[in-house]
Short mmCIF file of C-alpha atoms in Angstrom, two decimals:
data_model
loop_
_atom_site.label_atom_id
_atom_site.label_comp_id
_atom_site.label_asym_id
_atom_site.label_seq_id
_atom_site.Cartn_x
_atom_site.Cartn_y
_atom_site.Cartn_z
CA MET A 1 -93.06 119.86 12.37
CA ALA A 2 -93.23 122.29 9.48
CA GLY A 3 -90.43 124.44 10.91
CA ILE A 4 -87.87 121.64 11.16
CA ASP A 5 -85.03 121.54 8.63
CA TRP A 6 -84.86 117.78 8.11
CA CYS A 7 -81.70 117.92 6.00
CA ALA A 8 -79.78 119.71 8.78
CA LYS A 9 -81.21 117.30 11.33
CA ALA A 10 -80.15 114.30 9.19
CA ALA A 11 -76.61 115.70 8.92
CA ALA A 12 -76.42 116.19 12.69
CA LEU A 13 -77.77 112.69 13.35
CA ARG A 14 -75.27 111.17 10.89
CA THR A 15 -72.40 112.91 12.71
CA ARG A 16 -73.66 111.68 16.07
CA TYR A 17 -74.23 108.14 14.74
CA GLU A 18 -70.71 107.93 13.32
CA ALA A 19 -69.18 109.26 16.53
CA LEU A 20 -71.11 106.75 18.62
CA ARG A 21 -70.32 103.90 16.24
CA ASP A 22 -66.60 104.73 16.24
CA GLY A 23 -66.53 105.07 20.03
CA THR A 24 -65.53 108.73 20.10
CA ALA A 25 -68.82 110.04 21.53
CA ASN A 26 -68.50 110.27 25.28
CA SER A 27 -70.22 112.27 27.99
CA GLU A 28 -67.99 113.37 30.84
CA VAL A 29 -69.29 113.88 34.35
CA ARG A 30 -67.11 115.16 37.19
CA PHE A 31 -67.88 115.02 40.90
CA GLY A 32 -64.89 116.50 42.67
CA ASP A 33 -61.94 114.25 41.86
CA ASP A 34 -64.07 111.49 40.39
CA MET A 35 -64.74 111.45 36.68
CA MET A 36 -67.01 109.18 34.69
CA LYS A 37 -67.38 108.82 30.94
CA LYS A 38 -70.43 107.15 29.52
CA THR A 39 -72.80 107.31 26.59
CA LYS A 40 -76.47 106.60 26.84
CA ALA A 41 -77.64 105.98 23.31
CA SER A 42 -78.69 103.00 21.28
CA LEU A 43 -77.22 102.59 17.80
CA ASP A 44 -80.43 100.98 16.55
CA LEU A 45 -82.64 103.85 17.73
CA LEU A 46 -80.22 106.44 16.39
CA LEU A 47 -80.06 104.69 13.01
CA ALA A 48 -83.87 104.55 12.82
CA ASP A 49 -84.08 108.28 13.58
CA LEU A 50 -81.40 108.97 10.97
CA ARG A 51 -83.26 107.03 8.28
CA GLU A 52 -86.51 108.81 9.10
CA ALA A 53 -84.82 112.24 8.94
CA GLU A 54 -83.20 111.34 5.60
CA ARG A 55 -86.57 110.22 4.23
CA LEU A 56 -88.25 113.44 5.34
CA CYS A 57 -85.37 115.47 3.89
CA ALA A 58 -85.80 113.78 0.51
CA GLU A 59 -89.56 114.35 0.72
CA SER A 60 -89.13 118.05 1.51
CA GLN A 61 -86.79 118.52 -1.45
CA GLY A 62 -89.19 116.84 -3.83
CA GLY A 63 -86.94 113.86 -4.39
CA ARG A 64 -87.95 110.25 -4.86
CA VAL A 65 -88.72 108.53 -1.58
CA ARG A 66 -87.77 104.88 -1.34
CA ARG A 67 -90.17 102.64 0.49
CA ARG A 68 -89.62 99.05 1.47
CA TYR A 69 -92.36 96.51 1.23
CA ALA A 70 -92.39 92.92 2.32
CA ALA A 71 -92.29 90.27 -0.36
CA THR A 72 -95.57 88.55 -1.00
CA GLY A 73 -95.84 84.82 -0.52
CA ARG A 74 -96.88 82.61 -3.38
CA MET A 75 -98.12 79.06 -3.38
CA ARG A 76 -97.88 76.57 -6.17
CA PRO A 77 -100.84 74.31 -6.67
CA TYR A 78 -99.73 70.69 -6.80
#
């Protein structure tokens, strides 16, 4: 994984995510006179991959990495 340019990968994933979200990303398949257009991607999985690539890009550039933590529960003694 050391040879991967995460910033370039994040940019490519963002382009693909926006195309899929807007409905412009289609795969065309032709069998003779028949043609089919379909996409086979999940927006949720693509968004998760995009966020991971952006996080790794920020890490590789020495930037601040945001992490999300769950809120802790507190109880009041009555």
